[in-house]
XYZ file of C-alpha atoms in Angstrom:
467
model
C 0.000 0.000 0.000
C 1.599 3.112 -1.162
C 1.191 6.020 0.604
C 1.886 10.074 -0.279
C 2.294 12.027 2.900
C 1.778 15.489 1.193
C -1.263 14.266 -0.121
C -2.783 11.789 2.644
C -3.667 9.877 -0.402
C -3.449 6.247 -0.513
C -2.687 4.557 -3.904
C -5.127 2.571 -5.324
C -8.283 4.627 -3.377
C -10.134 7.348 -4.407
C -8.179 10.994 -4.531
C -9.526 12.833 -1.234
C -10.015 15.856 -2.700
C -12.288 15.160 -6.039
C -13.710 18.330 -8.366
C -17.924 18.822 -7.607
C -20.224 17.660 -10.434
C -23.082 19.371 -11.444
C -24.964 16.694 -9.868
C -23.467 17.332 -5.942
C -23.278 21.164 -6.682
C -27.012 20.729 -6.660
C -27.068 18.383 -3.830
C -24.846 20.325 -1.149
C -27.801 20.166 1.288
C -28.252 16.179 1.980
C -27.797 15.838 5.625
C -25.930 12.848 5.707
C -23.736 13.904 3.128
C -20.593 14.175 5.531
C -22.652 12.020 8.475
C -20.164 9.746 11.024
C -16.894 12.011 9.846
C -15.269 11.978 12.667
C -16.482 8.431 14.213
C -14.972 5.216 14.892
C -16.000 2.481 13.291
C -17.411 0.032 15.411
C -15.210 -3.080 16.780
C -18.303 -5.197 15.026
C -20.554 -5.149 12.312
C -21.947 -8.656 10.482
C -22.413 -6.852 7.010
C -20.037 -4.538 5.556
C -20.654 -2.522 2.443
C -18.022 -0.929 1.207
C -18.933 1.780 -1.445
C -21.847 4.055 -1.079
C -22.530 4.814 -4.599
C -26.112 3.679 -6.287
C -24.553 0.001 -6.306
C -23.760 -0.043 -2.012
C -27.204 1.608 -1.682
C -29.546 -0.575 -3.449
C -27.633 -3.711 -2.162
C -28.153 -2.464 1.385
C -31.683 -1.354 0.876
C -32.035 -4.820 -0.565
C -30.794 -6.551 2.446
C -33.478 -4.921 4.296
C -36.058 -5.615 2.198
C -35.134 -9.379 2.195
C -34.641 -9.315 6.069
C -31.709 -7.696 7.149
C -31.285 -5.875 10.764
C -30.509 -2.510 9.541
C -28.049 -2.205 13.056
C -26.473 -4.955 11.429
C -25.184 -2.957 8.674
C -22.198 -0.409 8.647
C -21.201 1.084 5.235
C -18.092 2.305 4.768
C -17.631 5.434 1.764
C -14.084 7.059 1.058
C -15.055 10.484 0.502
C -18.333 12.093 0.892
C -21.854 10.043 0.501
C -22.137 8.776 -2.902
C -18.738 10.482 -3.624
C -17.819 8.134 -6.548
C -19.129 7.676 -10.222
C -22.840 7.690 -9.101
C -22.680 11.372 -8.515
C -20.276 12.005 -11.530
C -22.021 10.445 -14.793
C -23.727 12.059 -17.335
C -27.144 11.485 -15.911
C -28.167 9.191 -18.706
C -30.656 5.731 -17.854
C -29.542 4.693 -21.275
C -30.154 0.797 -22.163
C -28.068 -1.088 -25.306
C -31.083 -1.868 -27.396
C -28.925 -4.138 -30.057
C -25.521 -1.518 -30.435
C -23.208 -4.011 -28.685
C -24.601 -7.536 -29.686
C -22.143 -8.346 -32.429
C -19.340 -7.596 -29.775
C -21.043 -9.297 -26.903
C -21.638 -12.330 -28.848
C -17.736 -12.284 -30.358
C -16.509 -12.115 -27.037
C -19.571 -14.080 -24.904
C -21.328 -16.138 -27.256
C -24.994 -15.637 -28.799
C -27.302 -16.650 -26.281
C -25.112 -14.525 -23.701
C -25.899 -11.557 -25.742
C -29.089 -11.880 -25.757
C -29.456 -11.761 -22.013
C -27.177 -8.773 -22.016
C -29.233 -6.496 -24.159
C -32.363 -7.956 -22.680
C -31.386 -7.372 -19.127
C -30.433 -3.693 -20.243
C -34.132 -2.810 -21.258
C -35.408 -5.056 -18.099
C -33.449 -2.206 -15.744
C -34.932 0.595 -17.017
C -38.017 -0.896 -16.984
C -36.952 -1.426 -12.868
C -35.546 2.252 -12.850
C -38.933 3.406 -13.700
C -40.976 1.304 -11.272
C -39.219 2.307 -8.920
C -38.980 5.455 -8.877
C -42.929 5.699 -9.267
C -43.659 3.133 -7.097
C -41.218 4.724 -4.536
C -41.859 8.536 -5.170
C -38.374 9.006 -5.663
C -37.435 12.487 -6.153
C -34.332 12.315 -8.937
C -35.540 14.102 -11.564
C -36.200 10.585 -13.183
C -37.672 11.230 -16.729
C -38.478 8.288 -19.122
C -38.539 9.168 -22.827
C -36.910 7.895 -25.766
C -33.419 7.980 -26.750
C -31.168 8.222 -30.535
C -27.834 6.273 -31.813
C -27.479 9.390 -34.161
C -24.993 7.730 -36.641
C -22.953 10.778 -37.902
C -20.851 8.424 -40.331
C -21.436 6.177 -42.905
C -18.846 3.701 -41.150
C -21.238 3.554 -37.905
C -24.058 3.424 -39.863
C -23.230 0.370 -41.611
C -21.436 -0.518 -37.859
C -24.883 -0.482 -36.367
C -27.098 -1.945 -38.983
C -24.766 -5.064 -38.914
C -25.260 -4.989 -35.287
C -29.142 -4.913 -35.648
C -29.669 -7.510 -38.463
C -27.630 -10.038 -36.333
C -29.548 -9.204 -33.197
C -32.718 -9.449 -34.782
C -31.901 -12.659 -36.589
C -30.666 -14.081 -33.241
C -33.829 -13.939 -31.869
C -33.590 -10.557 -30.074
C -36.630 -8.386 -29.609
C -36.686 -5.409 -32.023
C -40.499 -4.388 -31.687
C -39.405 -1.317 -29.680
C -36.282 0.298 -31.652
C -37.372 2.882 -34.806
C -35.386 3.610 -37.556
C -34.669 6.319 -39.814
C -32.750 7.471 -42.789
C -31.675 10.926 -44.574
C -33.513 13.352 -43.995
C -36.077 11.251 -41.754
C -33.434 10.772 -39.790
C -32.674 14.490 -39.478
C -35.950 15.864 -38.779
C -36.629 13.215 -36.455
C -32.972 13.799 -34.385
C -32.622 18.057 -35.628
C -28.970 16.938 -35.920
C -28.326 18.301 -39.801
C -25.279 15.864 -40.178
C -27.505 12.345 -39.132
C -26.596 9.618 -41.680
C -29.263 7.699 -39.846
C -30.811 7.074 -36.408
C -31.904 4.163 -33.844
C -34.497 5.024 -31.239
C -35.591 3.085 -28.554
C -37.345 3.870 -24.964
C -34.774 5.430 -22.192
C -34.282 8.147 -20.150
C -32.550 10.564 -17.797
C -31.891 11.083 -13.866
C -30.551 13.173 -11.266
C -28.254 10.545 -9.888
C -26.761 12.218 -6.724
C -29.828 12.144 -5.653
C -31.444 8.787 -6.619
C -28.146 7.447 -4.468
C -28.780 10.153 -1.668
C -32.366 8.647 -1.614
C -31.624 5.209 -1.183
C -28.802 6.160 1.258
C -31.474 8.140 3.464
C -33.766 4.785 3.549
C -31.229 3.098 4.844
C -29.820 5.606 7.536
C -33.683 6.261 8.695
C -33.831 2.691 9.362
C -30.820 1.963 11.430
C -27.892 1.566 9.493
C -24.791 3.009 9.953
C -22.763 5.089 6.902
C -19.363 6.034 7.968
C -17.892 8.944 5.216
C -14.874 9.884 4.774
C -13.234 6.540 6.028
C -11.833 4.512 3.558
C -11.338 0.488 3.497
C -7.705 0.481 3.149
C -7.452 -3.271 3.787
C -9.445 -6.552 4.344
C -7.862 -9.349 5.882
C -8.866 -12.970 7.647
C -9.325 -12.368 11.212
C -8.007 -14.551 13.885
C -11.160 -15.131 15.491
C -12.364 -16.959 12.346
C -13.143 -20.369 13.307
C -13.491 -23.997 11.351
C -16.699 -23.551 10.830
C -16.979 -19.875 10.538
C -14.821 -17.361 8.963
C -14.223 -13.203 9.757
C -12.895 -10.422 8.314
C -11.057 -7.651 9.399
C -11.765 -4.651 7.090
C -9.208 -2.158 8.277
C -9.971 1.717 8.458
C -8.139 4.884 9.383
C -10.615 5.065 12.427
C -10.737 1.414 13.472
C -11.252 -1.931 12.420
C -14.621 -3.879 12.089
C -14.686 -6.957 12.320
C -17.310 -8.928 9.925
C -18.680 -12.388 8.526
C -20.442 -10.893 5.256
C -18.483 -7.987 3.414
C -19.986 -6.631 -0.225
C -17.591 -4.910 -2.555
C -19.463 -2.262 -4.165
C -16.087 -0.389 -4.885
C -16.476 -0.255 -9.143
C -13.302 1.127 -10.414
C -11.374 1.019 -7.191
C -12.345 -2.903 -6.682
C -8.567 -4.240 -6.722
C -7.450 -1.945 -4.198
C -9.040 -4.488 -1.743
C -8.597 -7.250 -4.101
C -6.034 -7.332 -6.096
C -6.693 -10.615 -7.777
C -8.898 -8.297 -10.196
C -5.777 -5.733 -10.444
C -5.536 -7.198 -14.263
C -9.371 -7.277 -14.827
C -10.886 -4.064 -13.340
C -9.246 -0.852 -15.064
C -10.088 2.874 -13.243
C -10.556 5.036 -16.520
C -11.606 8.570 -15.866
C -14.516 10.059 -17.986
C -15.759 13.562 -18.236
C -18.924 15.578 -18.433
C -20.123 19.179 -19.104
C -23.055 21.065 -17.967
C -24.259 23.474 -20.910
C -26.653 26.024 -20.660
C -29.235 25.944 -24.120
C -30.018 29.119 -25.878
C -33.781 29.639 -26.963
C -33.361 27.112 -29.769
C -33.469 24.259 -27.418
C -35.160 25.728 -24.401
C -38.735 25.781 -23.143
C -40.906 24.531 -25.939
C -37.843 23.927 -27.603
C -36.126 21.413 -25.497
C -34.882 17.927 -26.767
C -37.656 15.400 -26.226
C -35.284 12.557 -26.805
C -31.489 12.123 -25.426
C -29.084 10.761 -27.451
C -25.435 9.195 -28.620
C -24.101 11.468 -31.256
C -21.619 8.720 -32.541
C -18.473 8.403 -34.779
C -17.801 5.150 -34.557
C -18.425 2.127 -31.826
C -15.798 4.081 -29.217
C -15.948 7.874 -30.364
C -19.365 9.053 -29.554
C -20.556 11.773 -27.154
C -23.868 11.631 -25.049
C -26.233 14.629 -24.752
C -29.134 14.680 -22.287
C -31.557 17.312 -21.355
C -32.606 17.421 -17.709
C -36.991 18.311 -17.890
C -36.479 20.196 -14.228
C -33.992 22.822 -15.390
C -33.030 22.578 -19.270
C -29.514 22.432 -18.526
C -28.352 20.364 -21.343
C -25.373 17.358 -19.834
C -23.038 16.247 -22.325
C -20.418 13.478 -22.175
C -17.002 13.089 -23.818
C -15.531 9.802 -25.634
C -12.555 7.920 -24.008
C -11.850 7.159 -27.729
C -10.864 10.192 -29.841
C -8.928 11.013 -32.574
C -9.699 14.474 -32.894
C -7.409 15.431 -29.406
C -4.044 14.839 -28.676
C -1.841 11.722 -27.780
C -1.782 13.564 -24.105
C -5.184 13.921 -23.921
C -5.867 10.507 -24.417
C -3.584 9.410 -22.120
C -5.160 11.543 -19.259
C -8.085 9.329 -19.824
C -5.958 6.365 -17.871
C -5.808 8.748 -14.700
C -7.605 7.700 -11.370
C -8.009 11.232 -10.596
C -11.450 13.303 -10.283
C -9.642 16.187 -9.023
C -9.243 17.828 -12.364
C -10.749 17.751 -15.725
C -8.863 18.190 -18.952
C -9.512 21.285 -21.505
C -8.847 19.484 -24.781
C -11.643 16.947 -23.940
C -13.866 19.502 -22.573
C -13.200 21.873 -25.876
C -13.872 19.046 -27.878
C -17.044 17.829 -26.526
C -18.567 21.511 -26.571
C -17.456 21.420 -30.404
C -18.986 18.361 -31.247
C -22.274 19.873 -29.821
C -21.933 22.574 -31.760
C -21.402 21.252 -34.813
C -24.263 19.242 -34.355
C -26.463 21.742 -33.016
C -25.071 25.124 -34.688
C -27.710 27.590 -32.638
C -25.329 26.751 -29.569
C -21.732 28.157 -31.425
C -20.160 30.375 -29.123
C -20.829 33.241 -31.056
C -24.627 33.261 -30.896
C -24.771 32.754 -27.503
C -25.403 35.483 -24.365
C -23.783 36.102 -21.563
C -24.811 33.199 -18.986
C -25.748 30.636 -21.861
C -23.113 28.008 -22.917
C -20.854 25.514 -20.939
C -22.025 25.944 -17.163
C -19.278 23.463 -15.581
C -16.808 20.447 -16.118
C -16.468 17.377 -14.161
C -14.290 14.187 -14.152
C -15.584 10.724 -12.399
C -13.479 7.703 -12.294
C -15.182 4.330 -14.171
C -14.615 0.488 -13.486
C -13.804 -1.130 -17.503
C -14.073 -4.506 -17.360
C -11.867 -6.624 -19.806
C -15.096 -8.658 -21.197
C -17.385 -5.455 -21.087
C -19.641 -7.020 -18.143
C -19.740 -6.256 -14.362
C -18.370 -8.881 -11.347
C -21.300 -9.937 -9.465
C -21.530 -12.409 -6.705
C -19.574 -14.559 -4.762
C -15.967 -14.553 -4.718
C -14.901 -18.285 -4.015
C -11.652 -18.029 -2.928
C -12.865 -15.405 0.021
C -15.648 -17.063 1.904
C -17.948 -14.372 3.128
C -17.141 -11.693 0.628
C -19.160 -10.605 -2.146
C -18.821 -7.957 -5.277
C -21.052 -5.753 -7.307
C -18.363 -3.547 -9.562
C -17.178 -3.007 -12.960
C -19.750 -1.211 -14.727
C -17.857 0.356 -17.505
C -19.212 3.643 -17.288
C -22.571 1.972 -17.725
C -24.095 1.439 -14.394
C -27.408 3.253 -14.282
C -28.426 0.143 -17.287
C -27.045 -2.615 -14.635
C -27.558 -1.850 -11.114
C -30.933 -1.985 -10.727
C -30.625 -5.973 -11.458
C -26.954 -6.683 -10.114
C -27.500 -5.002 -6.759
C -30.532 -6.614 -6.035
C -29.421 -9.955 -7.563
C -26.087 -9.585 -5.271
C -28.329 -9.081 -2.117
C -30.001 -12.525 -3.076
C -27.035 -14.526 -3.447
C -25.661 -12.811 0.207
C -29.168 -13.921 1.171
C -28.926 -17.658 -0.165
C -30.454 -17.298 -3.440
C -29.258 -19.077 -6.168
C -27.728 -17.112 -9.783
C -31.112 -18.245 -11.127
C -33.146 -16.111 -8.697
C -31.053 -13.838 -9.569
C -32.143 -13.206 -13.217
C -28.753 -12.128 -14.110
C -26.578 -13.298 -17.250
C -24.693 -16.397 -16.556
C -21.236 -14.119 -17.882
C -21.889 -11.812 -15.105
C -20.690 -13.685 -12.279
C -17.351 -13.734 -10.779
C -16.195 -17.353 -10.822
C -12.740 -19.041 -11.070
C -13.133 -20.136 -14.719
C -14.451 -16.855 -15.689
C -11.122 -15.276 -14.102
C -9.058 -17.863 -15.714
C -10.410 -17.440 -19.036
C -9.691 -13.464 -18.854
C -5.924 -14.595 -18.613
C -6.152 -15.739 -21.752
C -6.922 -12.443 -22.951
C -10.509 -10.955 -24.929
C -11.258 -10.438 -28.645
C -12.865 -7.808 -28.207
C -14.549 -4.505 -26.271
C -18.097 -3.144 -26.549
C -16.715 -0.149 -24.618
């Protein structure tokens, strides 16, 4: 464990001093946004969650609802509640309606695929019921959303990728298409070779995790911010029949029999078995205020991929509570430099970088010419940039479940900058398995879950990446 003393940073964790998003500039009011910073950590807890993004939330709010003391639960958050990539994306509920099949397949096989795309659509569905069911107050607007194919190349990319889908059985009914000048009017993006569109939608996420957070908190259980898991090891009151953990803290050690790993990009910090399998990339996003061409009546109905190719595309969503329009920037680009790129391998949200951010703003721009600089006012335009670190997986699918070799301890991470179209299925199908469920219960895609021969098989290296 590498440690800077100028810094107080520990490599391998979180930075402790991350930029503020646009989505906790907006939330600086959540009471138990700082809650337990000063505290010890109890000397006992029986389930630890570590992580208290979305994906630590719903798995502890799933505990409960399967049965769970809430006393019986401490979680433990590095920074600030929901400090991590929950609070940093680009606020898009976005499911893969066919985009990645011909990858997922290459890399998974065909019936695998299916289940991936299928289980996509099956969490907004979840996002949605909840939220209703729930009264949820994230902003949480269901809509529609484009693949705005800007390029002949991704054009032909993505019809590939829906003809095999479709002839492998995969459920199409809900996906339009258009072409030319169809596809134009329907996207108002002048430079659309064609466009997909499929149901979808977009969140306040800060607060969807602050929500779920508060549930939990109300009930009993105890979130300790600010207080990093720096280490978890075997505990010498383990027994034959029964085995402990010490997770390690700077303000004590708990001891416990069930911990959940809900860490995402920082996952092999804790267990670095996954150090060659779990990569912290950082991604960027951009608050942008609209002029009157896409404000009010105006707004964008739909949100949407404005894409390149597969890997160079750039997400726009419109938030229905304030107009502010939230755009997000490729990790694949070969319009910036070899430096820029590069600062896409960094595991720091303290900063943000200007190419990517000039770039982004451009692309929108280009796309939507009534937002060039020059034809803007004074308070209209880019608002604020943010950076949030991302878990990329090497087989483009999370680590859920068990992990064999560490009796007791359990993972929900590796979302590839895609979480808001997994969690609401992985988190609840990791609080089943902690629960005694079986993967079936779970609902889940068999290539989801951490096991041995899935490790061992990611030695041998991938043919491919959807992300």
């Amino acid at each position: 464990m590498e440690y800077n003393q100028e810094s107080g940073h520990v490599a391998g964790l979180p930075v402790p001093e991350p930029c503020v998003s646009f989505w906790q500039q907006t939330t600086r009011s959540f009471p138990y946004l700082n809650v337990n910073e000063g505290e010890s950590v109890p000397a006992e807890s029986q389930y630890v969650v570590v992580g208290s993004g979305i994906s630590g939330a719903l798995t502890t709010y799933e505990l409960i609802r399967g049965g769970v003391s809430p006393e019986d639960v401490v979680i433990l958050e590095a920074r600030e509640a929901a400090g991590g990539a929950s609070s940093r994306n680009a606020g898009h509920v976005r499911p893969d309606a066919f985009r990645g099949f011909q990858v997922y397949k290459q890399v998974h096989g065909r019936d695998q695929a299916l289940k991936i795309i299928a289980n996509e659509r099956l969490v907004f569905q979840k996002i949605d019921a909840f939220v209703k069911e729930h009264g949820v107050p994230c902003d949480f607007h269901p809509a529609t959303t484009f693949d705005v194919c800007l390029t002949q190349e991704f054009a032909d990319f993505n019809a590939k990728s829906f003809r095999e889908y479709r002839e492998a059985g995969g459920d199409v009914s809900h996906i339009k298409y258009y072409e030319g000048e169809e596809a134009r009017r329907a996207t108002r993006v002048d430079k659309a070779v064609a466009a997909y569109e499929w149901p979808a939608g977009s969140s306040h996420p800060a607060k969807l995790a602050q929500w779920l957070l508060t549930q939990a908190i109300e009930k009993g259980v105890r979130l300790y911010t600010h207080c990093p898991a720096t280490s978890v090891a075997k505990s010498g009151s383990s027994t034959e029949g029964q085995t402990f953990w010490d997770v390690v803290t700077p303000r004590g050690t708990t001891k416990a029999s069930i911990v959940v790993h809900c860490t995402n990009a920082f996952a092999p910090h804790l267990l670095p078995q996954l150090s060659s399998f779990v990569t912290p990339n950082r991604a960027q996003a951009h608050a942008f205020v609209p002029p009157a061409a896409l404000n009010s009546s105006s707004m964008l109905k739909s949100t949407m991929s404005l894409r390149h190719t597969l890997k160079h595309f750039y997400s726009v969503a419109q938030r229905r509570a304030d107009g502010i329009i939230v755009l997000g920037a490729p990790r694949s680009n070969p319009n910036v430099s070899a430096a820029a790129l590069k600062s896409v391998l960094l595991p720091d949200d303290s900063a943000f970088n200007e190419e990517v951010r000039d770039d982004a703003v451009s692309n929108f721009e280009a796309c939507f010419p009534a937002c060039a600089k020059d034809k803007l006012r004074h308070g209209e335009g880019l608002l604020h940039t943010w950076t949030g670190i991302i878990g990329m997986t090497t087989d483009s699918v999370p680590f859920v479940g068990k992990i064999e070799s560490l009796p007791g301890q359990w993972i929900c991470a590796g979302f590839n900058g895609h979480g808001m179209a997994r969690i609401f299925t992985c988190a609840p199908g990791v609080a089943k398995l902690i629960l005694g469920g079986s993967w079936e219960d779970t609902g889940l895609p068999e290539c989801f879950e951490i096991t041995e021969q899935r490790l061992n098989k990611l030695k041998e290296g991938v043919s491919g990446s959807v992300f």
